[in-house]
Short mmCIF file of N, CA and C in Angstrom, two decimals:
data_model
loop_
_atom_site.label_atom_id
_atom_site.label_comp_id
_atom_site.label_asym_id
_atom_site.label_seq_id
_atom_site.Cartn_x
_atom_site.Cartn_y
_atom_site.Cartn_z
N MET A 1 101.28 123.76 114.78
CA MET A 1 100.69 123.50 113.48
C MET A 1 101.27 122.21 112.91
N LEU A 2 100.41 121.36 112.38
CA LEU A 2 100.85 120.11 111.80
C LEU A 2 101.56 120.35 110.47
N PRO A 3 102.55 119.55 110.15
CA PRO A 3 103.23 119.72 108.86
C PRO A 3 102.31 119.37 107.70
N ARG A 4 102.60 119.93 106.54
CA ARG A 4 101.87 119.60 105.32
C ARG A 4 102.74 118.66 104.49
N TRP A 5 102.12 117.89 103.64
CA TRP A 5 102.85 116.94 102.80
C TRP A 5 103.82 117.65 101.88
N ASP A 6 105.01 117.11 101.75
CA ASP A 6 105.89 117.46 100.63
C ASP A 6 106.70 116.22 100.28
N ASN A 7 107.34 116.24 99.12
CA ASN A 7 107.99 115.03 98.60
C ASN A 7 109.16 114.53 99.45
N SER A 8 109.63 115.33 100.39
CA SER A 8 110.70 114.84 101.26
C SER A 8 110.19 113.72 102.18
N TYR A 9 108.86 113.57 102.30
CA TYR A 9 108.27 112.51 103.10
C TYR A 9 107.99 111.25 102.29
N SER A 10 108.39 111.24 101.03
CA SER A 10 108.10 110.11 100.15
C SER A 10 108.83 108.85 100.58
N VAL A 11 108.15 107.71 100.47
CA VAL A 11 108.79 106.41 100.66
C VAL A 11 109.06 105.78 99.29
N TYR A 12 108.82 106.55 98.22
CA TYR A 12 109.11 106.16 96.84
C TYR A 12 108.30 104.95 96.39
N ASN A 13 107.07 104.91 96.86
CA ASN A 13 106.09 103.94 96.38
C ASN A 13 104.81 104.74 96.18
N ALA A 14 104.31 104.77 94.93
CA ALA A 14 103.21 105.66 94.57
C ALA A 14 101.96 105.44 95.43
N LYS A 15 101.58 104.19 95.64
CA LYS A 15 100.36 103.91 96.40
C LYS A 15 100.49 104.37 97.84
N VAL A 16 101.60 104.03 98.49
CA VAL A 16 101.81 104.41 99.89
C VAL A 16 101.91 105.93 100.01
N ASP A 17 102.62 106.58 99.06
CA ASP A 17 102.73 108.04 99.11
C ASP A 17 101.36 108.71 98.95
N GLU A 18 100.53 108.20 98.04
CA GLU A 18 99.19 108.79 97.87
C GLU A 18 98.38 108.64 99.15
N GLN A 19 98.51 107.50 99.81
CA GLN A 19 97.79 107.30 101.07
C GLN A 19 98.33 108.23 102.15
N HIS A 20 99.64 108.42 102.20
CA HIS A 20 100.20 109.36 103.17
C HIS A 20 99.67 110.77 102.91
N LYS A 21 99.61 111.16 101.64
CA LYS A 21 99.07 112.50 101.31
C LYS A 21 97.65 112.64 101.84
N LYS A 22 96.83 111.61 101.63
CA LYS A 22 95.44 111.63 102.11
C LYS A 22 95.41 111.74 103.63
N LEU A 23 96.28 111.03 104.32
CA LEU A 23 96.33 111.11 105.78
C LEU A 23 96.76 112.50 106.25
N PHE A 24 97.67 113.14 105.52
CA PHE A 24 98.04 114.52 105.83
C PHE A 24 96.81 115.43 105.68
N GLU A 25 96.01 115.20 104.62
CA GLU A 25 94.80 116.00 104.40
C GLU A 25 93.80 115.79 105.53
N LEU A 26 93.60 114.54 105.94
CA LEU A 26 92.69 114.26 107.04
C LEU A 26 93.18 114.91 108.34
N ALA A 27 94.48 114.86 108.57
CA ALA A 27 95.04 115.49 109.76
C ALA A 27 94.84 117.01 109.72
N ALA A 28 94.95 117.59 108.52
CA ALA A 28 94.71 119.04 108.38
C ALA A 28 93.25 119.37 108.71
N GLU A 29 92.33 118.50 108.32
CA GLU A 29 90.92 118.70 108.68
C GLU A 29 90.74 118.64 110.19
N VAL A 30 91.41 117.70 110.83
CA VAL A 30 91.35 117.59 112.30
C VAL A 30 91.88 118.87 112.93
N GLU A 31 92.98 119.37 112.38
CA GLU A 31 93.57 120.60 112.93
C GLU A 31 92.61 121.78 112.77
N GLN A 32 91.92 121.86 111.64
CA GLN A 32 90.99 122.98 111.38
C GLN A 32 89.85 123.01 112.39
N ILE A 33 89.36 121.84 112.80
CA ILE A 33 88.23 121.83 113.74
C ILE A 33 88.67 121.90 115.20
N SER A 34 89.97 121.76 115.45
CA SER A 34 90.44 121.65 116.84
C SER A 34 90.17 122.89 117.68
N ASP A 35 90.12 124.06 117.06
CA ASP A 35 89.88 125.27 117.85
C ASP A 35 88.59 125.98 117.44
N ARG A 36 87.65 125.24 116.85
CA ARG A 36 86.37 125.81 116.43
C ARG A 36 85.23 125.06 117.11
N SER A 37 84.10 125.72 117.16
CA SER A 37 82.89 125.07 117.63
C SER A 37 82.33 124.24 116.48
N VAL A 38 82.27 122.93 116.69
CA VAL A 38 81.85 122.03 115.63
C VAL A 38 80.86 121.02 116.20
N ASP A 39 79.91 120.63 115.37
CA ASP A 39 78.92 119.63 115.75
C ASP A 39 79.61 118.29 116.05
N LYS A 40 79.16 117.62 117.10
CA LYS A 40 79.75 116.34 117.52
C LYS A 40 79.69 115.31 116.39
N THR A 41 78.63 115.32 115.58
CA THR A 41 78.50 114.37 114.47
C THR A 41 79.62 114.56 113.46
N LYS A 42 79.97 115.83 113.16
CA LYS A 42 81.05 116.10 112.22
C LYS A 42 82.38 115.55 112.76
N VAL A 43 82.61 115.74 114.04
CA VAL A 43 83.85 115.25 114.65
C VAL A 43 83.89 113.72 114.60
N LYS A 44 82.77 113.09 114.92
CA LYS A 44 82.71 111.63 114.88
C LYS A 44 82.91 111.10 113.46
N ASP A 45 82.32 111.78 112.47
CA ASP A 45 82.49 111.37 111.07
C ASP A 45 83.95 111.48 110.64
N LEU A 46 84.59 112.56 111.06
CA LEU A 46 86.01 112.75 110.74
C LEU A 46 86.86 111.68 111.42
N LEU A 47 86.54 111.38 112.65
CA LEU A 47 87.26 110.34 113.38
C LEU A 47 87.09 108.98 112.69
N ALA A 48 85.86 108.66 112.31
CA ALA A 48 85.60 107.37 111.64
C ALA A 48 86.35 107.31 110.30
N GLY A 49 86.33 108.38 109.54
CA GLY A 49 87.04 108.42 108.26
C GLY A 49 88.54 108.25 108.44
N PHE A 50 89.08 108.95 109.41
CA PHE A 50 90.51 108.88 109.71
C PHE A 50 90.89 107.46 110.14
N PHE A 51 90.10 106.89 111.04
CA PHE A 51 90.34 105.55 111.57
C PHE A 51 90.29 104.50 110.45
N ASN A 52 89.25 104.53 109.65
CA ASN A 52 89.10 103.53 108.58
C ASN A 52 90.19 103.66 107.52
N TYR A 53 90.55 104.88 107.20
CA TYR A 53 91.60 105.07 106.19
C TYR A 53 92.95 104.60 106.72
N MET A 54 93.20 104.85 108.00
CA MET A 54 94.47 104.38 108.59
C MET A 54 94.56 102.86 108.53
N LYS A 55 93.47 102.15 108.86
CA LYS A 55 93.50 100.69 108.81
C LYS A 55 93.81 100.19 107.40
N GLU A 56 93.17 100.78 106.40
CA GLU A 56 93.42 100.39 105.01
C GLU A 56 94.88 100.68 104.64
N HIS A 57 95.35 101.85 105.02
CA HIS A 57 96.72 102.24 104.70
C HIS A 57 97.73 101.31 105.37
N PHE A 58 97.54 101.00 106.64
CA PHE A 58 98.47 100.12 107.34
C PHE A 58 98.55 98.76 106.64
N HIS A 59 97.43 98.23 106.22
CA HIS A 59 97.41 96.95 105.52
C HIS A 59 98.25 97.02 104.25
N ASP A 60 98.04 98.07 103.44
CA ASP A 60 98.78 98.23 102.18
C ASP A 60 100.27 98.48 102.42
N GLU A 61 100.58 99.28 103.44
CA GLU A 61 101.97 99.58 103.75
C GLU A 61 102.70 98.32 104.22
N GLU A 62 102.04 97.49 105.00
CA GLU A 62 102.66 96.24 105.46
C GLU A 62 102.92 95.29 104.30
N LYS A 63 102.00 95.24 103.33
CA LYS A 63 102.22 94.41 102.14
C LYS A 63 103.44 94.92 101.36
N TYR A 64 103.57 96.23 101.24
CA TYR A 64 104.71 96.83 100.55
C TYR A 64 106.01 96.50 101.27
N MET A 65 106.04 96.65 102.59
CA MET A 65 107.25 96.35 103.36
C MET A 65 107.63 94.88 103.23
N GLN A 66 106.63 94.01 103.19
CA GLN A 66 106.89 92.59 103.01
C GLN A 66 107.50 92.34 101.63
N THR A 67 106.98 93.02 100.60
CA THR A 67 107.47 92.87 99.23
C THR A 67 108.95 93.21 99.12
N ILE A 68 109.36 94.28 99.79
CA ILE A 68 110.77 94.69 99.67
C ILE A 68 111.66 94.03 100.72
N GLY A 69 111.08 93.18 101.56
CA GLY A 69 111.87 92.47 102.57
C GLY A 69 112.34 93.35 103.71
N PHE A 70 111.53 94.32 104.10
CA PHE A 70 111.91 95.23 105.19
C PHE A 70 112.16 94.42 106.46
N PRO A 71 113.38 94.49 107.04
CA PRO A 71 113.73 93.62 108.16
C PRO A 71 112.99 93.91 109.46
N ASP A 72 112.50 95.13 109.63
CA ASP A 72 111.80 95.49 110.86
C ASP A 72 110.29 95.49 110.67
N LEU A 73 109.80 94.59 109.82
CA LEU A 73 108.37 94.53 109.54
C LEU A 73 107.55 94.24 110.79
N ASP A 74 107.96 93.26 111.59
CA ASP A 74 107.18 92.90 112.78
C ASP A 74 107.08 94.05 113.79
N PRO A 75 108.19 94.72 114.13
CA PRO A 75 108.06 95.88 115.03
C PRO A 75 107.19 97.00 114.43
N HIS A 76 107.29 97.18 113.10
CA HIS A 76 106.50 98.21 112.44
C HIS A 76 105.01 97.85 112.51
N LYS A 77 104.70 96.56 112.30
CA LYS A 77 103.31 96.11 112.41
C LYS A 77 102.78 96.33 113.82
N LYS A 78 103.64 96.13 114.83
CA LYS A 78 103.22 96.36 116.22
C LYS A 78 102.89 97.83 116.44
N ILE A 79 103.67 98.72 115.85
CA ILE A 79 103.38 100.15 115.96
C ILE A 79 102.01 100.44 115.34
N HIS A 80 101.76 99.85 114.16
CA HIS A 80 100.45 100.03 113.52
C HIS A 80 99.33 99.55 114.44
N LYS A 81 99.53 98.38 115.02
CA LYS A 81 98.52 97.80 115.93
C LYS A 81 98.29 98.72 117.13
N ASP A 82 99.38 99.28 117.67
CA ASP A 82 99.26 100.19 118.81
C ASP A 82 98.50 101.46 118.44
N ILE A 83 98.74 101.97 117.24
CA ILE A 83 98.04 103.18 116.80
C ILE A 83 96.54 102.89 116.66
N ILE A 84 96.21 101.75 116.06
CA ILE A 84 94.80 101.37 115.92
C ILE A 84 94.16 101.23 117.31
N GLN A 85 94.87 100.60 118.24
CA GLN A 85 94.33 100.45 119.60
C GLN A 85 94.14 101.81 120.27
N MET A 86 95.09 102.73 120.04
CA MET A 86 94.96 104.08 120.60
C MET A 86 93.70 104.75 120.06
N MET A 87 93.42 104.55 118.76
CA MET A 87 92.22 105.15 118.17
C MET A 87 90.96 104.50 118.76
N ILE A 88 90.98 103.19 118.96
CA ILE A 88 89.83 102.50 119.57
C ILE A 88 89.58 103.02 120.98
N ASP A 89 90.66 103.16 121.75
CA ASP A 89 90.54 103.68 123.12
C ASP A 89 90.00 105.11 123.11
N LEU A 90 90.43 105.88 122.14
CA LEU A 90 89.97 107.26 122.02
C LEU A 90 88.46 107.28 121.79
N ILE A 91 87.99 106.40 120.91
CA ILE A 91 86.56 106.35 120.62
C ILE A 91 85.75 105.92 121.85
N LYS A 92 86.29 104.96 122.60
CA LYS A 92 85.58 104.44 123.77
C LYS A 92 85.48 105.47 124.90
N ASN A 93 86.47 106.33 125.03
CA ASN A 93 86.55 107.22 126.20
C ASN A 93 86.19 108.67 125.92
N ILE A 94 85.23 108.88 125.04
CA ILE A 94 84.82 110.25 124.71
C ILE A 94 83.93 110.79 125.83
N ARG A 95 84.30 111.96 126.35
CA ARG A 95 83.50 112.59 127.40
C ARG A 95 82.69 113.76 126.86
N SER A 96 83.26 114.46 125.88
CA SER A 96 82.56 115.62 125.30
C SER A 96 83.12 115.86 123.89
N THR A 97 82.47 116.73 123.17
CA THR A 97 82.95 117.07 121.82
C THR A 97 84.34 117.68 121.89
N ASN A 98 84.55 118.57 122.85
CA ASN A 98 85.88 119.20 122.98
C ASN A 98 86.94 118.16 123.34
N ASP A 99 86.59 117.23 124.21
CA ASP A 99 87.50 116.15 124.57
C ASP A 99 87.86 115.33 123.33
N LEU A 100 86.85 115.00 122.53
CA LEU A 100 87.06 114.23 121.31
C LEU A 100 87.97 114.99 120.34
N LYS A 101 87.71 116.28 120.14
CA LYS A 101 88.53 117.08 119.23
C LYS A 101 89.98 117.12 119.69
N GLU A 102 90.17 117.31 121.00
CA GLU A 102 91.53 117.39 121.54
C GLU A 102 92.27 116.06 121.37
N LYS A 103 91.60 114.96 121.69
CA LYS A 103 92.24 113.65 121.57
C LYS A 103 92.52 113.29 120.12
N LEU A 104 91.60 113.64 119.24
CA LEU A 104 91.79 113.37 117.83
C LEU A 104 92.98 114.16 117.28
N TYR A 105 93.11 115.41 117.70
CA TYR A 105 94.24 116.23 117.27
C TYR A 105 95.57 115.64 117.76
N VAL A 106 95.61 115.21 119.01
CA VAL A 106 96.82 114.60 119.57
C VAL A 106 97.17 113.32 118.80
N ALA A 107 96.14 112.50 118.49
CA ALA A 107 96.37 111.27 117.74
C ALA A 107 96.90 111.56 116.34
N ALA A 108 96.32 112.54 115.67
CA ALA A 108 96.77 112.90 114.31
C ALA A 108 98.21 113.41 114.36
N LYS A 109 98.50 114.24 115.34
CA LYS A 109 99.85 114.80 115.46
C LYS A 109 100.85 113.70 115.77
N LYS A 110 100.51 112.83 116.72
CA LYS A 110 101.40 111.75 117.10
C LYS A 110 101.62 110.82 115.91
N TRP A 111 100.53 110.50 115.23
CA TRP A 111 100.65 109.58 114.10
C TRP A 111 101.50 110.17 113.00
N LEU A 112 101.20 111.42 112.63
CA LEU A 112 101.97 112.05 111.54
C LEU A 112 103.43 112.25 111.92
N LEU A 113 103.64 112.89 113.06
CA LEU A 113 105.01 113.24 113.42
C LEU A 113 105.86 112.02 113.76
N GLU A 114 105.31 111.12 114.56
CA GLU A 114 106.12 109.99 115.00
C GLU A 114 106.13 108.83 114.01
N HIS A 115 105.03 108.66 113.31
CA HIS A 115 104.97 107.48 112.44
C HIS A 115 105.47 107.77 111.02
N ILE A 116 104.77 108.63 110.29
CA ILE A 116 105.20 108.90 108.91
C ILE A 116 106.57 109.55 108.88
N LEU A 117 106.77 110.58 109.69
CA LEU A 117 108.02 111.35 109.60
C LEU A 117 109.22 110.65 110.21
N PHE A 118 109.00 109.60 111.02
CA PHE A 118 110.13 108.90 111.60
C PHE A 118 110.14 107.43 111.19
N GLU A 119 109.11 106.69 111.53
CA GLU A 119 109.11 105.25 111.26
C GLU A 119 109.06 104.92 109.77
N ASP A 120 108.20 105.60 109.03
CA ASP A 120 108.10 105.29 107.60
C ASP A 120 109.34 105.74 106.83
N MET A 121 110.05 106.71 107.34
CA MET A 121 111.30 107.12 106.69
C MET A 121 112.36 106.02 106.80
N LYS A 122 112.25 105.17 107.81
CA LYS A 122 113.16 104.02 107.93
C LYS A 122 112.95 103.05 106.77
N VAL A 123 111.70 102.92 106.32
CA VAL A 123 111.39 102.06 105.18
C VAL A 123 112.05 102.64 103.92
N ALA A 124 111.93 103.96 103.74
CA ALA A 124 112.55 104.61 102.58
C ALA A 124 114.07 104.44 102.60
N GLU A 125 114.68 104.60 103.77
CA GLU A 125 116.14 104.44 103.88
C GLU A 125 116.56 103.00 103.60
N TYR A 126 115.79 102.04 104.09
CA TYR A 126 116.10 100.64 103.82
C TYR A 126 116.04 100.37 102.32
N ARG A 127 115.01 100.87 101.69
CA ARG A 127 114.86 100.65 100.25
C ARG A 127 116.06 101.22 99.49
N LYS A 128 116.49 102.41 99.88
CA LYS A 128 117.66 103.01 99.23
C LYS A 128 118.90 102.15 99.42
N SER A 129 118.99 101.49 100.56
CA SER A 129 120.19 100.72 100.89
C SER A 129 120.32 99.41 100.11
N LEU A 130 119.27 99.01 99.42
CA LEU A 130 119.27 97.71 98.75
C LEU A 130 120.08 97.65 97.46
N LEU A 131 120.29 98.79 96.82
CA LEU A 131 120.93 98.80 95.51
C LEU A 131 122.26 99.52 95.51
N ALA A 132 123.15 99.05 94.65
CA ALA A 132 124.43 99.71 94.42
C ALA A 132 124.62 99.80 92.91
N SER A 133 125.08 100.94 92.42
CA SER A 133 125.35 101.02 90.99
C SER A 133 126.64 100.26 90.71
N GLU A 134 126.71 99.72 89.52
CA GLU A 134 127.87 98.89 89.17
C GLU A 134 129.18 99.68 89.22
N ASP A 135 129.10 100.95 88.86
CA ASP A 135 130.32 101.77 88.85
C ASP A 135 130.57 102.46 90.20
N GLY A 136 129.72 102.18 91.18
CA GLY A 136 129.92 102.75 92.51
C GLY A 136 129.37 104.15 92.70
N SER A 137 128.75 104.73 91.67
CA SER A 137 128.21 106.08 91.82
C SER A 137 126.95 106.06 92.66
N ASP A 138 126.62 107.21 93.23
CA ASP A 138 125.45 107.30 94.10
C ASP A 138 124.17 107.09 93.32
N ILE A 139 123.19 106.52 94.00
CA ILE A 139 121.87 106.33 93.42
C ILE A 139 120.96 107.38 94.03
N SER A 140 120.32 108.14 93.17
CA SER A 140 119.41 109.16 93.65
C SER A 140 117.99 108.61 93.67
N PHE A 141 117.38 108.65 94.86
CA PHE A 141 115.99 108.24 95.00
C PHE A 141 115.14 109.48 95.26
N GLU A 142 115.69 110.64 95.01
CA GLU A 142 114.99 111.86 95.37
C GLU A 142 113.89 112.18 94.37
N ALA A 143 112.77 112.65 94.90
CA ALA A 143 111.65 113.10 94.06
C ALA A 143 111.59 114.61 94.17
N SER A 144 111.52 115.27 93.03
CA SER A 144 111.43 116.73 93.06
C SER A 144 109.97 117.12 93.21
N ASP A 145 109.72 118.29 93.79
CA ASP A 145 108.35 118.75 94.02
C ASP A 145 107.57 118.96 92.73
N ASP A 146 108.27 119.23 91.62
CA ASP A 146 107.57 119.51 90.37
C ASP A 146 107.49 118.29 89.45
N ASP A 147 107.94 117.14 89.90
CA ASP A 147 107.90 115.95 89.04
C ASP A 147 107.40 114.75 89.83
N ASP A 148 106.07 114.58 89.84
CA ASP A 148 105.47 113.48 90.59
C ASP A 148 105.77 112.12 89.99
N THR A 149 106.24 112.05 88.73
CA THR A 149 106.51 110.75 88.13
C THR A 149 107.64 110.03 88.84
N GLN A 150 108.51 110.75 89.53
CA GLN A 150 109.64 110.10 90.18
C GLN A 150 109.25 109.24 91.36
N VAL A 151 108.05 109.41 91.91
CA VAL A 151 107.65 108.58 93.03
C VAL A 151 107.07 107.25 92.58
N TYR A 152 106.77 107.12 91.29
CA TYR A 152 106.28 105.84 90.79
C TYR A 152 107.43 104.87 90.70
N SER A 153 107.14 103.61 90.97
CA SER A 153 108.22 102.64 91.06
C SER A 153 107.98 101.46 90.14
N TYR A 154 109.06 100.72 89.93
CA TYR A 154 109.07 99.57 89.03
C TYR A 154 109.71 98.42 89.78
N PHE A 155 109.21 97.21 89.55
CA PHE A 155 109.72 96.05 90.25
C PHE A 155 110.85 95.38 89.47
N TYR A 156 111.90 95.04 90.20
CA TYR A 156 113.06 94.34 89.66
C TYR A 156 113.35 93.15 90.56
N THR A 157 113.99 92.14 90.00
CA THR A 157 114.39 90.97 90.80
C THR A 157 115.90 90.80 90.71
N CYS A 158 116.42 89.94 91.59
CA CYS A 158 117.84 89.60 91.60
C CYS A 158 117.95 88.11 91.91
N ALA A 159 119.11 87.65 92.30
CA ALA A 159 119.30 86.23 92.60
C ALA A 159 118.80 85.84 93.99
N CYS A 160 118.49 86.81 94.84
CA CYS A 160 117.96 86.50 96.18
C CYS A 160 116.57 85.89 96.04
N LYS A 161 116.34 84.79 96.70
CA LYS A 161 115.05 84.10 96.61
C LYS A 161 113.93 84.96 97.19
N GLY A 162 112.91 85.21 96.37
CA GLY A 162 111.74 85.96 96.81
C GLY A 162 111.94 87.45 96.98
N LYS A 163 113.10 87.98 96.62
CA LYS A 163 113.40 89.41 96.81
C LYS A 163 112.85 90.21 95.63
N ILE A 164 112.17 91.29 95.92
CA ILE A 164 111.70 92.24 94.91
C ILE A 164 112.32 93.59 95.25
N HIS A 165 112.91 94.23 94.25
CA HIS A 165 113.44 95.59 94.42
C HIS A 165 112.42 96.54 93.82
N ASP A 166 111.95 97.47 94.63
CA ASP A 166 110.96 98.46 94.23
C ASP A 166 111.73 99.71 93.80
N VAL A 167 111.99 99.84 92.51
CA VAL A 167 112.91 100.84 91.98
C VAL A 167 112.15 102.10 91.55
N PRO A 168 112.60 103.28 91.97
CA PRO A 168 111.92 104.51 91.58
C PRO A 168 112.14 104.84 90.11
N PHE A 169 111.31 105.72 89.62
CA PHE A 169 111.30 106.10 88.21
C PHE A 169 112.68 106.53 87.70
N ASN A 170 113.38 107.38 88.45
CA ASN A 170 114.65 107.90 87.93
C ASN A 170 115.71 106.80 87.78
N VAL A 171 115.72 105.81 88.69
CA VAL A 171 116.67 104.70 88.56
C VAL A 171 116.24 103.79 87.42
N HIS A 172 114.93 103.54 87.31
CA HIS A 172 114.40 102.73 86.21
C HIS A 172 114.80 103.34 84.87
N GLN A 173 114.69 104.66 84.76
CA GLN A 173 115.08 105.35 83.51
C GLN A 173 116.55 105.15 83.20
N LYS A 174 117.41 105.24 84.21
CA LYS A 174 118.85 105.05 83.98
C LYS A 174 119.12 103.65 83.47
N ILE A 175 118.41 102.67 84.00
CA ILE A 175 118.61 101.28 83.56
C ILE A 175 118.12 101.09 82.14
N GLN A 176 116.92 101.60 81.85
CA GLN A 176 116.31 101.37 80.55
C GLN A 176 116.94 102.21 79.44
N LYS A 177 117.14 103.50 79.68
CA LYS A 177 117.65 104.40 78.63
C LYS A 177 119.17 104.38 78.51
N ASN A 178 119.84 104.38 79.65
CA ASN A 178 121.30 104.50 79.64
C ASN A 178 122.00 103.15 79.78
N LYS A 179 121.21 102.10 79.91
CA LYS A 179 121.76 100.74 80.08
C LYS A 179 122.72 100.66 81.27
N LYS A 180 122.47 101.50 82.28
CA LYS A 180 123.28 101.47 83.49
C LYS A 180 122.87 100.26 84.32
N LYS A 181 123.81 99.63 84.98
CA LYS A 181 123.51 98.43 85.77
C LYS A 181 123.55 98.75 87.26
N PHE A 182 122.59 98.14 87.97
CA PHE A 182 122.52 98.26 89.41
C PHE A 182 122.50 96.87 90.00
N ASN A 183 123.22 96.69 91.09
CA ASN A 183 123.33 95.37 91.72
C ASN A 183 122.64 95.37 93.07
N CYS A 184 122.12 94.20 93.43
CA CYS A 184 121.61 93.99 94.78
C CYS A 184 122.81 93.96 95.72
N LYS A 185 122.73 94.66 96.82
CA LYS A 185 123.85 94.69 97.76
C LYS A 185 124.01 93.37 98.51
N VAL A 186 122.98 92.53 98.52
CA VAL A 186 123.06 91.26 99.23
C VAL A 186 123.71 90.19 98.36
N CYS A 187 123.12 89.92 97.18
CA CYS A 187 123.65 88.84 96.34
C CYS A 187 124.68 89.33 95.33
N LYS A 188 124.82 90.65 95.19
CA LYS A 188 125.79 91.29 94.29
C LYS A 188 125.47 91.09 92.81
N GLN A 189 124.28 90.55 92.49
CA GLN A 189 123.90 90.30 91.10
C GLN A 189 123.16 91.51 90.54
N THR A 190 123.24 91.67 89.21
CA THR A 190 122.54 92.76 88.53
C THR A 190 121.04 92.52 88.63
N ILE A 191 120.30 93.59 88.97
CA ILE A 191 118.85 93.46 89.03
C ILE A 191 118.27 93.46 87.63
N LYS A 192 117.14 92.77 87.46
CA LYS A 192 116.47 92.64 86.16
C LYS A 192 115.03 93.06 86.31
N PHE A 193 114.52 93.75 85.28
CA PHE A 193 113.15 94.22 85.28
C PHE A 193 112.20 93.04 85.41
N TYR A 194 111.24 93.15 86.33
CA TYR A 194 110.29 92.07 86.58
C TYR A 194 109.01 92.37 85.84
N LYS A 195 108.72 91.57 84.83
CA LYS A 195 107.50 91.76 84.05
C LYS A 195 106.40 90.92 84.65
N THR A 196 105.30 91.57 85.01
CA THR A 196 104.20 90.86 85.68
C THR A 196 103.27 90.16 84.70
N THR A 197 103.39 90.42 83.42
CA THR A 197 102.49 89.78 82.45
C THR A 197 103.19 88.67 81.70
#
């Protein structure tokens, strides 16, 4: 059985998390049809929806990783490219509806388990590693299941050229309400709220 979304899979970026949730839902649909008799058109429609949504998601996720300066962006992009190619190959080599359902299920499982649950968690860990509190206390990036506001993030800058810190709600609150200071671990300077207007 494929895993269901929960906040422990969060990368602490609202847009990327919402897209991951949608991909979990699509994978659940794939799982539901995997052991049922289903019309080939329904399977193809599900495959097309899954494929198109993945391409959109990969584009947005790569922009996010570039924004935060994720050092393994190029290898991550290659993984995305390989997944897209796997989906293209799957579409080209359909022999029967059952074959399509089986391959689609394997692709969804591989993508969810190996990509979101392993590769995308590296992005979340990198993001956590970027900040240090001025007093040395731990920074919590955790989102609770009953508080979706914690996955929303705010942009901060530091002295590093072109660096953007994508700060989660709970850290943003500490800075704004408690006047707590957080420093970039690279330049050691206090981060400042980045106003886009």
